[in-house]
Amino acid sequence: MIPSPAPTIALEAATRTYDPGGPDQVRALRGVDLTIPPGEVLSVEGPSGCGKTTLLNLIGLIDRPTSGEVRWDGVPVGSRGERDRARLRLERVGFIFQRFYLLPTLTARENVELPMRAARVPPTERNRRASGLLEEVGLSGRERAYPHQLSGGEEQRVAIARALANSPGLLLADEPTGELDTASTDAILDLLQRVRQSRSATLVLVTHNPVVSRIARRHLTMRDGAIVGDVTEA
Amino acid sequence: MTPWGLGGALRHSRLQAILAVAAIGAAVALPVVLVSVGGGVSAHELANLENAGYQIVISASGIHGIENAHALAHRILSTVASTTAASPVLSIAIDAFTATGGPTPILAEGVIPDQFTPTLGPTEDGLFPNPLPLGDPTDDLHFDNGTYVGPATYDVLISTPYESASGVKVGDRLWLGPVANRSQAIAYNVTGTFGVPPSLLGPTGAFAIVLPLSDLQVMTGYGPAPSAVIPDAADTIEVSVTGSVATNPSALNAVRAQVQALVPFYGVSSLTQEAQQLQSASSVLTGFYLALSSVGISVGLLFLALVLLRRVEADRRSIGVRRALGLPGRSIAAGILLDGIVLAALGAIVGLVAGYLLVESIATWAKGTVKEAASLAVFSPPVLAALVVGILLLSLLASGVATRSALKIDITEALR
Ligand SMILES: Nc1ncnc2c1ncn2[C@@H]1O[C@H](COP(=O)(O)OP(=O)(O)O)[C@@H](O)[C@H]1O
Ligand SMILES: [Mg+2]
């Protein structure tokens, strides 16, 4: 399958306030300007609660900015309706979560096939691709295992295979190794690096682990809903 | 795996699923019982009507209220075309004594033998000897133009249940009187027996005798004027018509009108009318039962909606993940809809089976009229199918409620 091209992503004065005006109002992002060229590997660091996940959700079109705009290749998509954004997420974004979020009632293979099914990939093609992906993440032979039968490292491998299912140009990983031990962390980082490289995809990596951010060339630092550092290695 | 991997109806929260199925099952079982038993009884009554050998019936408002029955029967036959028999019937409970036993209360039917026989329907036909061995086929000898001075035959037919209960045989004598006093009873010759069709009335009508109309009239004081309260009385006159008229409602109605003109003070109805009335009453009743059942069905569906809502609540995280991955809302709706339909369908099956078993066990174990009614139950596929389709359609409402709540889940919230 032809990978969907990585878009140039631009956040323009993007803010996100939860429960605006309400008793639990939280200003999670306070006017972020950011441009991510295609194929870049970017880490987002900062203390817990500073708005990293919120930023990632805006980039990946899971959430809409309270004000400001999110553009893909110059097209304002951030404030589009849920239906449009869902379609873009399905076809062009791969999400990897800290707690894996595999569907517990589905096998490893079914989890990987789920996004393809939604994208109406024909069954034989789906099957072939899922096998290829599970092999790529080193889980051939575990296709029929349910998530509870897998180790944390294995679960995250399935989640990475699922994120790659529709060959997205944009990979978003939210503390992908937060629940893993050191050995698994290294293996998952290697895997992420490898799959990204072979697809020339953009990778945005949220972490507060310096070991993780080493695979990135550009490092953002956040504090209290704002970007306070933006360093690109030579 | 369901198409969207939404767990499958029975894969988790099994107890809730079982309870939902049970609630819908109970809601379905009730109308199954009511409609099939009600419909069965109506169908049985209808069949009785359609199997009658007469098509028009004359009745009076008072008890034994038809006057001059013999004369009326003759007049109908001689003046109304296409009538083939006019059979006055007088039904009175009297007392019977055997040589050694009695009194036994017994239902006596006074008839004109050669008029009575043609008014028997196909099911009753075989139960009576033909012709009736009552000696005086036209009942004219004893009646003697209303003077009742002619010779009576004193012949009587007894029902087989009474025959076996009393031990009285054909050829024996039986004493019959209007009161429980042997000295006022008259001796009759038992000249034959007749069977009693199984009926909803059960054994009450089973002890019966048939004798000439004039005999019963004299015995009970409904005979000769002027001593009789009602001279030459009968309860009904059943009128048969020729086959072509019997099967043609408008022709039958024309004949009915002619008969009515002869007896303006009595009620005259045709059985097609009664059948139609019964049919519409039965469909009204079916509707009523369904309305009654709608209460149970509403409760069952509410329960289903609650179970589906709880499931959505329990699946918040999974639903959030699906939506985050970009799966369309309709795929999530489809999963919930499928869950709802599977549960509703299982409930409907449970309800059909439970209703059927309930009716069968009532028919087997209950007593009296209830048992009789249950054994007449008719399980009509179109009605039951409509019921199931209705339940499935309504389950879409319950699923809709749950779907709405699923689609309202905030993704960022569900993934926190
Ligand atoms: N869905 C939400 N509703 C309300 N407040 C939220 C929500 N998500 C995050 N927050 C709040 O917004 C702030 C930023 O959260 P988040 O972006 O998750 O930070 P991080 O990922 O850096 O830990 C926190 O104070 C958090 O409690
Ligand atoms: Mg976070």
PDB file of N, CA and C and ligand atoms in Angstrom, chain A residues 18 26 28 47-54, chain B residues 412-413 416, ligand 1:
ATOM      1  N   TYR A  18     -10.117  23.396  28.936  1.00  0.00           N
ATOM      2  CA  TYR A  18     -11.136  22.423  29.311  1.00  0.00           C
ATOM      3  C   TYR A  18     -12.164  23.113  30.203  1.00  0.00           C
ATOM      4  N   VAL A  26      -9.635  24.521  33.016  1.00  0.00           N
ATOM      5  CA  VAL A  26      -8.185  24.323  32.972  1.00  0.00           C
ATOM      6  C   VAL A  26      -7.686  24.866  31.638  1.00  0.00           C
ATOM      7  N   ALA A  28      -5.190  24.316  29.376  1.00  0.00           N
ATOM      8  CA  ALA A  28      -4.147  23.316  29.150  1.00  0.00           C
ATOM      9  C   ALA A  28      -3.139  23.771  28.105  1.00  0.00           C
ATOM     10  N   PRO A  47       7.020  18.488  32.427  1.00  0.00           N
ATOM     11  CA  PRO A  47       6.443  17.827  33.588  1.00  0.00           C
ATOM     12  C   PRO A  47       5.006  17.398  33.348  1.00  0.00           C
ATOM     13  N   SER A  48       4.564  16.499  34.190  1.00  0.00           N
ATOM     14  CA  SER A  48       3.202  15.983  34.087  1.00  0.00           C
ATOM     15  C   SER A  48       2.199  17.130  34.233  1.00  0.00           C
ATOM     16  N   GLY A  49       1.197  17.165  33.370  1.00  0.00           N
ATOM     17  CA  GLY A  49       0.152  18.172  33.453  1.00  0.00           C
ATOM     18  C   GLY A  49       0.461  19.450  32.708  1.00  0.00           C
ATOM     19  N   CYS A  50       1.608  19.515  31.974  1.00  0.00           N
ATOM     20  CA  CYS A  50       1.962  20.756  31.301  1.00  0.00           C
ATOM     21  C   CYS A  50       1.262  20.913  29.958  1.00  0.00           C
ATOM     22  N   GLY A  51       0.558  19.846  29.494  1.00  0.00           N
ATOM     23  CA  GLY A  51      -0.224  20.002  28.264  1.00  0.00           C
ATOM     24  C   GLY A  51       0.294  19.206  27.086  1.00  0.00           C
ATOM     25  N   LYS A  52       1.184  18.245  27.327  1.00  0.00           N
ATOM     26  CA  LYS A  52       1.778  17.478  26.230  1.00  0.00           C
ATOM     27  C   LYS A  52       0.718  16.663  25.481  1.00  0.00           C
ATOM     28  N   THR A  53      -0.109  15.946  26.258  1.00  0.00           N
ATOM     29  CA  THR A  53      -1.139  15.119  25.619  1.00  0.00           C
ATOM     30  C   THR A  53      -2.144  15.993  24.878  1.00  0.00           C
ATOM     31  N   THR A  54      -2.462  17.121  25.493  1.00  0.00           N
ATOM     32  CA  THR A  54      -3.401  18.043  24.846  1.00  0.00           C
ATOM     33  C   THR A  54      -2.854  18.504  23.496  1.00  0.00           C
TER      34      THR A  54
ATOM     35  N   THR B 412     -11.199  12.618  24.543  1.00  0.00           N
ATOM     36  CA  THR B 412     -10.053  12.945  25.404  1.00  0.00           C
ATOM     37  C   THR B 412     -10.341  12.520  26.840  1.00  0.00           C
ATOM     38  N   GLU B 413     -11.606  12.680  27.234  1.00  0.00           N
ATOM     39  CA  GLU B 413     -12.014  12.287  28.587  1.00  0.00           C
ATOM     40  C   GLU B 413     -11.860  10.774  28.775  1.00  0.00           C
ATOM     41  N   ARG B 416      -8.226   9.521  29.228  1.00  0.00           N
ATOM     42  CA  ARG B 416      -7.353  10.075  30.267  1.00  0.00           C
ATOM     43  C   ARG B 416      -6.842   9.001  31.216  1.00  0.00           C
TER      44      ARG B 416
HETATM   45  N1  LIG C   1     -10.374  15.941  29.280  1.00  0.00           N
HETATM   46  C1  LIG C   1      -9.943  16.802  30.194  1.00  0.00           C
HETATM   47  N2  LIG C   1     -10.823  17.487  30.932  1.00  0.00           N
HETATM   48  C2  LIG C   1     -10.411  18.367  31.864  1.00  0.00           C
HETATM   49  N3  LIG C   1      -9.117  18.638  32.132  1.00  0.00           N
HETATM   50  C3  LIG C   1      -8.185  17.962  31.415  1.00  0.00           C
HETATM   51  C4  LIG C   1      -8.532  17.025  30.431  1.00  0.00           C
HETATM   52  N4  LIG C   1      -7.425  16.507  29.881  1.00  0.00           N
HETATM   53  C5  LIG C   1      -6.377  17.141  30.526  1.00  0.00           C
HETATM   54  N5  LIG C   1      -6.845  17.993  31.444  1.00  0.00           N
HETATM   55  C6  LIG C   1      -6.027  18.866  32.276  1.00  0.00           C
HETATM   56  O1  LIG C   1      -5.282  19.679  31.383  1.00  0.00           O
HETATM   57  C7  LIG C   1      -3.963  19.809  31.871  1.00  0.00           C
HETATM   58  C8  LIG C   1      -3.004  19.286  30.835  1.00  0.00           C
HETATM   59  O2  LIG C   1      -3.205  17.903  30.693  1.00  0.00           O
HETATM   60  P1  LIG C   1      -2.365  16.985  29.729  1.00  0.00           P
HETATM   61  O3  LIG C   1      -2.364  17.611  28.395  1.00  0.00           O
HETATM   62  O4  LIG C   1      -2.901  15.619  29.824  1.00  0.00           O
HETATM   63  O5  LIG C   1      -0.911  17.067  30.350  1.00  0.00           O
HETATM   64  P2  LIG C   1       0.315  16.058  30.188  1.00  0.00           P
HETATM   65  O6  LIG C   1       0.012  15.153  29.081  1.00  0.00           O
HETATM   66  O7  LIG C   1       1.457  16.975  29.905  1.00  0.00           O
HETATM   67  O8  LIG C   1       0.479  15.367  31.475  1.00  0.00           O
HETATM   68  C9  LIG C   1      -3.912  19.038  33.171  1.00  0.00           C
HETATM   69  O9  LIG C   1      -4.093  19.951  34.212  1.00  0.00           O
HETATM   70  C10 LIG C   1      -5.045  18.098  33.094  1.00  0.00           C
HETATM   71  O10 LIG C   1      -5.551  17.815  34.388  1.00  0.00           O
END
